C-alpha cells in the first residue's frame, strides 16, 4: 500500500476542516513566550495548501512541491518556512513517482527533518517542531500500511509533547525564557500533533 | 482591542495601497506586491541595500526606502517574515550591478527566507552580503550578541550603510559599515500595554492595569521583568544604565540616541523620557549627536517606548550627518 | 491607563524641556516658560503669527513653530487654554513690527485668554487680529459654524497663513488668508479608546470593547453617535460623506486631505483609511493635492483618527506648496 | 459687620482643606459631556490661591486682585479664566477699602456675573456657572451678617442646581448635547456650590 496524490489532497482537506480550534490553541501556546501568531499563520498555510489544485497531478513530487510553494507564498514565519522546506525536501526525493509506499515515509520524514535543521539552525533536543518530527520519523519507520503509519505517527507525536513538556526550550523566540518554557508545549511541536490529529483520521483506504 | 481595518487578511495589502498613494517616492513591486522600492528604481553603479521584515512596525521597515537609506524592502504579514519570493524580488530590485547588502533584523523567519533567496540567486550573478540587526540587549546575554533580536536601532544601520552606498562605496565597504553600525548600537524597550495582530482573537499579551514590562520585544516577546508602574525617570535610569553597561568595547564619547514610541505612547511622554536620558548621558561624559525622538519603529498600538544608543566614531558620525530622505525621516 | 511621566503637575514643563533639547530650532520663553518661539526670534518686517492651546496634542500646537508656519505658541496645561500671561507673551514675541495674527482653535478658555491679552496689549501699540479654527463639523450645525471647535484642520490655517506672512504679506492679507483657510477646511474624528489627563484619576471617557464613537472631540467631548465597531471602509465612507455634505460654498475640485491619528492608532491603519478616502474623493470628482497621513494633532494616547479636507483655490494651493519647516512637518 | 482680608484668606484655606472629594466630583461631572478636567483645574486654582500670601495685605482690592492673578496664572481653562475675571472685577470695585460690609456683596457678585458674561459670551439661562452666581447674588442682596449671607448663598446655590438640572445646557463643551445635559448638573455651577459648601462653613465672627 502506498500514498498517492489523492491521499495528500485528502489529508490537507481534513486539516482545513479541523483548523478552527487548532488555530486558537496554537495562538495561545505561542502567546505564552513568543509572539502569539503560530495558529493564524498555520491556518493561512493550510488554507493556501487546500486552495492548491492537485486534481490533475499524479506525480507525488510535483504535488508536494506545489504544497511547499503554497506554504512559502503564504508566510515568511519561522515555522511556515520550515514547513515549506520540509515539503520541498520530500517533494524532491519522490519526484517522478505516483506512489510512495507507506514504508518509505519514515526515512523521507527524516530527510525533511535534516533539511529543516540545516535551514533553521536548530539541533535535536532544542524543543522545536524538529523533535516532534524526529519522533514521528523514527516511529513510523517499520510500518507499511496507512493505518499503522497514522497510529504510530500520532502516538509518537503525542509522546514527544509529553517527553519535552518539562524540558527547557533552546531555540526560537521562547529560547530566552528557557526556565519559563518548562511545563509548556512548544507551539511548533504542538502544531505538528494537532495537524496530524486532524489529517490522519481514518479515510477510505487508498486505491 | 479594536483596529481600523476591513478584512484582517487584507490589512497589509490595503496598508501598502495607502502608503504608495500618499508617498509616490515609493512603489509596490514583486509578484504579490510585497516589495517596496524607490520609484526611480535601483541606481546603476550603486551598491543596493535590501531589507525586509514583518508588517506592523511602521515606519520600520518599509518606510525607510529612499535616497541615503534603503533601496528595497520585502514585506511580510504582520509580525511574520517576508516570503522567500519577496526576499528574492527585493534583492533583485535593489541590484544596481555592484552587489546587494541584505540588511534586516535577526529573526528566524526573516533569516531563513533571505538565506533561501540568496541560495536561489546564486546563479543569477548577483553578489550579496548579509548583516543582521541585533541591538535588543534584552534578548540575549552580551556573550551571545548574534542571537539578539533587531529592534528600533536598526535604523542606524540603514542610515549609515545607506550613506556609505550613496557615496559610492563598494559592497565590502557598505557591508563593513553596516556591521560596524550594528556593533555600535544597543536598544532596550518597555511595554505598558499590548498590541493585537489583525487576525488574532486576542491581544498578544496581557499586562495588569498598573504594570510595566521591561525589555519586551517588538512582537510582544517576554522581557526581563514585569512589575508595578514606576516614574518615568526611574525607568529611563534603568534603561540607560543597562545600555551603558552593555556599551561596545572601545566606544568613544559621541553617541546618537533614539527615544522611540512603540505606538500608543504619545510624543509628550517621549520628550519627558528624553529629558532624563540626556541628563544621564551628560553625567556619563557622553555627548549627544542628532537625537531622534518619535515613532521610528512601532508595534502597532502597543504602548511603551524604546531607547537606542549608537556609539559613533568619526566615520559613523560623518555618515550619520549626510542627507537622507524617506517619507518618515529626513536628514539634512 | 498608564503614563510615562513623573509628577503629573510636571508633565507639561518636562515635556517642553525635552522638546527644546531635541529641537534647538525651538526655544522656551516667557515668565513661566510657557511660550515656544523660533530660536531666531521674530523676524523684523514680517507679520507675526501667534498661536496657543492646551497641551496633550503634539505636534499641535507647539510643534508647528518654524519658518513658513507659526512664530510663537502659548502653551496651556493638558487640555486647558494657555494663561492670559502666556498669550500676552506669545503675541509680544511674535511681533516683528507689522502686527500679529492670533490664530488658534475655537475653545472658550483659549478665546477668553487671547482676548484678555489683546485688551492688555492695546496700549503697547501692537496691532493684532484674530482668526479661530473651527473645522470640526461634529461640533455644531453648519448654520453656526463659528461655534464649532478647531481640531486637526487648524494646521492648514497655520501653513497657509504662515506662507503668506513669510512671503511678506501685510497683516490684513495674512488675516484674510487665515480666515479663508479656516473657511475652506472641514474635519471629523472618531475615537476607539480614551486618553487620560495626567492629573486625572480616570480616563476622560469609557467606550465599550466593541464600540466606536463618531465625531468625538480631541479632548474626549462627546460625538455624534456611539455604536458597535464597523469596518474601516464603512467609517471612512461616513466621514467623507459628512465632510462633503458640509463642503464650503463655491468649493472647487482641488482638495488637500489630512488623515490624522489621534494617538494610539498606528500608521498602518491610517493608510488603510486613506486608501478608501482617496477613492471616494476621486469618485466625487475631486483631485487630491498634498495628502497628509500621520499624527498631526493628537489627544495623547487616544485611539482613533480624524479626516480633514481643505478645499483649495489657486491662491491657497500656491501657499500650501511653499516651503515650511518645523520639527514635525517639512514642506518643500 | 464686614468682610476683611482675613475672611478671604480663611475662606480660601477652607476651600483648600475640602478640595479632595470636590475635585473628583467635578471631574466626573465634566466627563459626562465635557473634557473631564473641571475638578483638577479647580484644585489647581484653589491651591495657587491658597499659596498666595495675603498676610500683609489689608486692602480688599489688592487681595482680590492677587487671588485673581493666582487663578489666571494657574489655568487658561474656561471656568478658571471666568473665576479670575470675577475676582478681578470685584477687586477693582473695592480697591482701597479694608472692609466690605456683607450687605454690599450681592451687588458686587452681580458685577462679577456681568463681567464674566461679557468675557465668556454666555447669557443667563444657558446653564453655566453664571446662573449659579446670579442666584447667589440675588439671594444675598438683603443680608448683612456673614452668617445670613452664607446661609442665603448656600441655599440659593443649591436651589439653582435643582432649578437647572432638568434644563438643557446652551454654552461650553456640553452645549452640543443639550438633550443629554438634561438631568445633569452643570460642572461650573456644581463647582460654585461645592466650593461654597467648603468655604462658607461657620467661622469665628470677623472683628
Ligand atoms: N530555527 C528553528 N528551528 C526549528 N524550529 C523552529 C525554529 N524557529 C522556530 N521554530 C518552531 O516554530 C515555532 C514558532 O513558530 P511561529 O510562531 O510561526 O514562528 P515565529 O517565531 O516566526 O512567530 C516554534 O515553536 C518552533 O517549534
Ligand atoms: N463661555 C462660558 N460662559 C460661562 N460659563 C462657562 C463658559 N464656558 C464654560 N463655562 C463654565 O465652565 C464649566 C466648564 O469648566 P472647565 O471644565 O474648566 O472648562 P473647559 O471647558 O475649558 O474644560 C462649565 O460647566 C460652565 O459652567
Ligand atoms: Mg510566533
Ligand atoms: Mg511571528
Ligand atoms: Mg478643559
Ligand atoms: Mg472641562
PDB file of C-alpha atoms in Angstrom, chain B residues 1-6 10-23 55-60 190-193 196 207-212 229-235 263-276 278-279 291-293 295 298 300-302 304-305 328 330 332, chain C residues 1-6 10-23 55-60 190-193 196 207-212 229-235 263-276 278-279 291-293 295 298 300-302 304-305 328 330 332:
ATOM      1  CA  UNK B   1      -8.769  45.757  21.102  1.00  0.00           C
ATOM      2  CA  UNK B   2     -10.205  47.500  18.064  1.00  0.00           C
ATOM      3  CA  UNK B   3      -8.489  48.057  14.765  1.00  0.00           C
ATOM      4  CA  UNK B   4      -9.371  50.375  11.920  1.00  0.00           C
ATOM      5  CA  UNK B   5      -9.344  47.741   9.220  1.00  0.00           C
ATOM      6  CA  UNK B   6     -11.526  45.802   6.852  1.00  0.00           C
ATOM      7  CA  UNK B  10      -6.224  42.488   3.755  1.00  0.00           C
ATOM      8  CA  UNK B  11      -4.524  44.550   6.461  1.00  0.00           C
ATOM      9  CA  UNK B  12      -1.071  44.552   4.892  1.00  0.00           C
ATOM     10  CA  UNK B  13      -2.072  44.965   1.271  1.00  0.00           C
ATOM     11  CA  UNK B  14      -4.524  47.761   1.985  1.00  0.00           C
ATOM     12  CA  UNK B  15      -1.894  49.449   4.117  1.00  0.00           C
ATOM     13  CA  UNK B  16       0.591  49.263   1.247  1.00  0.00           C
ATOM     14  CA  UNK B  17      -2.011  50.603  -1.175  1.00  0.00           C
ATOM     15  CA  UNK B  18      -2.470  53.652   1.001  1.00  0.00           C
ATOM     16  CA  UNK B  19       1.242  54.072   1.626  1.00  0.00           C
ATOM     17  CA  UNK B  20       2.204  54.346  -2.030  1.00  0.00           C
ATOM     18  CA  UNK B  21      -0.755  56.585  -2.851  1.00  0.00           C
ATOM     19  CA  UNK B  22       0.399  59.070  -0.234  1.00  0.00           C
ATOM     20  CA  UNK B  23       4.107  58.692  -0.946  1.00  0.00           C
ATOM     21  CA  UNK B  55       4.409  44.346   8.903  1.00  0.00           C
ATOM     22  CA  UNK B  56       3.070  46.191  11.902  1.00  0.00           C
ATOM     23  CA  UNK B  57       6.177  48.231  12.662  1.00  0.00           C
ATOM     24  CA  UNK B  58       5.766  51.352  10.528  1.00  0.00           C
ATOM     25  CA  UNK B  59       7.798  53.357   9.754  1.00  0.00           C
ATOM     26  CA  UNK B  60      10.026  50.253  10.098  1.00  0.00           C
ATOM     27  CA  UNK B 190       9.469  48.640  27.731  1.00  0.00           C
ATOM     28  CA  UNK B 191       5.798  47.985  27.260  1.00  0.00           C
ATOM     29  CA  UNK B 192       2.762  49.397  29.038  1.00  0.00           C
ATOM     30  CA  UNK B 193       0.006  47.750  27.021  1.00  0.00           C
ATOM     31  CA  UNK B 196      -3.079  42.840  18.613  1.00  0.00           C
ATOM     32  CA  UNK B 207      -0.358  43.353  31.354  1.00  0.00           C
ATOM     33  CA  UNK B 208      -2.069  44.421  34.560  1.00  0.00           C
ATOM     34  CA  UNK B 209      -3.512  47.941  34.758  1.00  0.00           C
ATOM     35  CA  UNK B 210      -0.651  49.076  36.974  1.00  0.00           C
ATOM     36  CA  UNK B 211       2.156  47.080  35.385  1.00  0.00           C
ATOM     37  CA  UNK B 212       5.133  47.729  33.144  1.00  0.00           C
ATOM     38  CA  UNK B 229       4.496  51.058  37.108  1.00  0.00           C
ATOM     39  CA  UNK B 230       7.328  53.407  38.063  1.00  0.00           C
ATOM     40  CA  UNK B 231       8.057  57.093  37.462  1.00  0.00           C
ATOM     41  CA  UNK B 232       9.435  57.856  34.006  1.00  0.00           C
ATOM     42  CA  UNK B 233      12.793  58.954  35.393  1.00  0.00           C
ATOM     43  CA  UNK B 234      13.312  55.660  37.219  1.00  0.00           C
ATOM     44  CA  UNK B 235      12.536  53.697  34.075  1.00  0.00           C
ATOM     45  CA  UNK B 263       2.873  53.020  19.136  1.00  0.00           C
ATOM     46  CA  UNK B 264       0.366  54.420  21.574  1.00  0.00           C
ATOM     47  CA  UNK B 265       2.828  56.321  23.751  1.00  0.00           C
ATOM     48  CA  UNK B 266       2.494  59.985  22.819  1.00  0.00           C
ATOM     49  CA  UNK B 267       5.252  62.365  21.788  1.00  0.00           C
ATOM     50  CA  UNK B 268       4.748  64.283  25.034  1.00  0.00           C
ATOM     51  CA  UNK B 269       5.950  61.301  27.026  1.00  0.00           C
ATOM     52  CA  UNK B 270       8.891  60.601  24.729  1.00  0.00           C
ATOM     53  CA  UNK B 271      10.114  64.117  25.425  1.00  0.00           C
ATOM     54  CA  UNK B 272       9.715  63.519  29.152  1.00  0.00           C
ATOM     55  CA  UNK B 273      11.896  60.402  28.761  1.00  0.00           C
ATOM     56  CA  UNK B 274      14.418  62.179  26.567  1.00  0.00           C
ATOM     57  CA  UNK B 275      14.889  64.952  29.109  1.00  0.00           C
ATOM     58  CA  UNK B 276      16.144  62.480  31.722  1.00  0.00           C
ATOM     59  CA  UNK B 278      20.000  63.421  28.008  1.00  0.00           C
ATOM     60  CA  UNK B 279      20.953  64.333  31.566  1.00  0.00           C
ATOM     61  CA  UNK B 291      18.951  62.981  18.982  1.00  0.00           C
ATOM     62  CA  UNK B 292      15.894  61.310  17.480  1.00  0.00           C
ATOM     63  CA  UNK B 293      12.563  61.324  19.286  1.00  0.00           C
ATOM     64  CA  UNK B 295       7.741  56.845  16.382  1.00  0.00           C
ATOM     65  CA  UNK B 298       6.444  50.541  16.368  1.00  0.00           C
ATOM     66  CA  UNK B 300       1.067  48.870  16.025  1.00  0.00           C
ATOM     67  CA  UNK B 301      -0.903  50.191  19.014  1.00  0.00           C
ATOM     68  CA  UNK B 302       1.399  48.870  21.743  1.00  0.00           C
ATOM     69  CA  UNK B 304       5.619  51.741  25.504  1.00  0.00           C
ATOM     70  CA  UNK B 305       8.929  53.117  24.375  1.00  0.00           C
ATOM     71  CA  UNK B 328       9.268  59.285   7.639  1.00  0.00           C
ATOM     72  CA  UNK B 330      14.623  63.323   6.534  1.00  0.00           C
ATOM     73  CA  UNK B 332      19.950  67.307   6.043  1.00  0.00           C
TER      74      UNK B 332
ATOM     75  CA  UNK C   1      -4.239  53.865  31.932  1.00  0.00           C
ATOM     76  CA  UNK C   2      -0.510  54.290  32.433  1.00  0.00           C
ATOM     77  CA  UNK C   3       1.588  57.271  31.518  1.00  0.00           C
ATOM     78  CA  UNK C   4       5.327  57.618  31.182  1.00  0.00           C
ATOM     79  CA  UNK C   5       5.655  60.593  33.453  1.00  0.00           C
ATOM     80  CA  UNK C   6       6.972  61.757  36.789  1.00  0.00           C
ATOM     81  CA  UNK C  10       5.332  68.459  35.835  1.00  0.00           C
ATOM     82  CA  UNK C  11       4.022  66.768  32.686  1.00  0.00           C
ATOM     83  CA  UNK C  12       3.924  69.883  30.522  1.00  0.00           C
ATOM     84  CA  UNK C  13       7.120  71.505  31.711  1.00  0.00           C
ATOM     85  CA  UNK C  14       9.170  68.308  31.460  1.00  0.00           C
ATOM     86  CA  UNK C  15       7.740  67.710  28.010  1.00  0.00           C
ATOM     87  CA  UNK C  16       8.792  71.200  26.938  1.00  0.00           C
ATOM     88  CA  UNK C  17      12.253  70.671  28.411  1.00  0.00           C
ATOM     89  CA  UNK C  18      12.705  67.573  26.275  1.00  0.00           C
ATOM     90  CA  UNK C  19      11.193  69.202  23.211  1.00  0.00           C
ATOM     91  CA  UNK C  20      13.626  72.097  23.085  1.00  0.00           C
ATOM     92  CA  UNK C  21      16.614  69.871  23.874  1.00  0.00           C
ATOM     93  CA  UNK C  22      15.821  67.718  20.862  1.00  0.00           C
ATOM     94  CA  UNK C  23      14.792  70.584  18.600  1.00  0.00           C
ATOM     95  CA  UNK C  55      -1.008  70.572  25.906  1.00  0.00           C
ATOM     96  CA  UNK C  56      -1.540  66.945  25.038  1.00  0.00           C
ATOM     97  CA  UNK C  57      -1.992  67.394  21.295  1.00  0.00           C
ATOM     98  CA  UNK C  58       1.554  67.192  19.951  1.00  0.00           C
ATOM     99  CA  UNK C  59       2.604  68.026  17.309  1.00  0.00           C
ATOM    100  CA  UNK C  60      -0.287  70.522  17.688  1.00  0.00           C
ATOM    101  CA  UNK C 190     -13.725  59.149  15.596  1.00  0.00           C
ATOM    102  CA  UNK C 191     -12.476  57.551  18.780  1.00  0.00           C
ATOM    103  CA  UNK C 192     -11.848  53.918  19.658  1.00  0.00           C
ATOM    104  CA  UNK C 193     -10.398  54.342  23.127  1.00  0.00           C
ATOM    105  CA  UNK C 196      -6.244  60.281  30.314  1.00  0.00           C
ATOM    106  CA  UNK C 207     -16.019  53.191  25.442  1.00  0.00           C
ATOM    107  CA  UNK C 208     -17.085  49.551  25.313  1.00  0.00           C
ATOM    108  CA  UNK C 209     -14.598  46.991  23.956  1.00  0.00           C
ATOM    109  CA  UNK C 210     -16.511  46.724  20.693  1.00  0.00           C
ATOM    110  CA  UNK C 211     -17.571  50.350  20.328  1.00  0.00           C
ATOM    111  CA  UNK C 212     -16.604  53.337  18.226  1.00  0.00           C
ATOM    112  CA  UNK C 229     -17.241  48.838  15.667  1.00  0.00           C
ATOM    113  CA  UNK C 230     -17.524  48.860  11.873  1.00  0.00           C
ATOM    114  CA  UNK C 231     -15.148  48.061   9.027  1.00  0.00           C
ATOM    115  CA  UNK C 232     -12.693  50.847   8.228  1.00  0.00           C
ATOM    116  CA  UNK C 233     -14.200  51.452   4.804  1.00  0.00           C
ATOM    117  CA  UNK C 234     -17.674  51.995   6.250  1.00  0.00           C
ATOM    118  CA  UNK C 235     -16.320  54.505   8.756  1.00  0.00           C
ATOM    119  CA  UNK C 263      -2.583  58.975  19.164  1.00  0.00           C
ATOM    120  CA  UNK C 264      -2.615  55.217  19.543  1.00  0.00           C
ATOM    121  CA  UNK C 265      -3.915  54.405  16.080  1.00  0.00           C
ATOM    122  CA  UNK C 266      -0.928  53.192  14.074  1.00  0.00           C
ATOM    123  CA  UNK C 267       0.257  54.483  10.724  1.00  0.00           C
ATOM    124  CA  UNK C 268      -0.747  51.174   9.136  1.00  0.00           C
ATOM    125  CA  UNK C 269      -4.396  51.889   9.870  1.00  0.00           C
ATOM    126  CA  UNK C 270      -4.196  55.492   8.696  1.00  0.00           C
ATOM    127  CA  UNK C 271      -3.020  54.210   5.324  1.00  0.00           C
ATOM    128  CA  UNK C 272      -5.925  51.745   5.253  1.00  0.00           C
ATOM    129  CA  UNK C 273      -8.267  54.697   5.841  1.00  0.00           C
ATOM    130  CA  UNK C 274      -6.526  56.883   3.291  1.00  0.00           C
ATOM    131  CA  UNK C 275      -6.873  54.245   0.591  1.00  0.00           C
ATOM    132  CA  UNK C 276     -10.649  54.354   0.797  1.00  0.00           C
ATOM    133  CA  UNK C 278      -8.761  58.718  -1.830  1.00  0.00           C
ATOM    134  CA  UNK C 279     -11.097  56.514  -3.835  1.00  0.00           C
ATOM    135  CA  UNK C 291      -2.190  64.285   1.047  1.00  0.00           C
ATOM    136  CA  UNK C 292      -1.026  64.194   4.664  1.00  0.00           C
ATOM    137  CA  UNK C 293      -1.137  60.996   6.683  1.00  0.00           C
ATOM    138  CA  UNK C 295      -0.043  62.038  13.701  1.00  0.00           C
ATOM    139  CA  UNK C 298      -3.355  64.057  18.815  1.00  0.00           C
ATOM    140  CA  UNK C 300      -2.212  61.810  23.866  1.00  0.00           C
ATOM    141  CA  UNK C 301      -2.882  58.060  23.797  1.00  0.00           C
ATOM    142  CA  UNK C 302      -6.430  58.196  22.454  1.00  0.00           C
ATOM    143  CA  UNK C 304      -8.879  56.934  16.755  1.00  0.00           C
ATOM    144  CA  UNK C 305      -8.426  59.068  13.705  1.00  0.00           C
ATOM    145  CA  UNK C 328       7.172  67.686  12.752  1.00  0.00           C
ATOM    146  CA  UNK C 330       8.518  69.843   6.453  1.00  0.00           C
ATOM    147  CA  UNK C 332       9.410  71.522   0.101  1.00  0.00           C
TER     148      UNK C 332
END
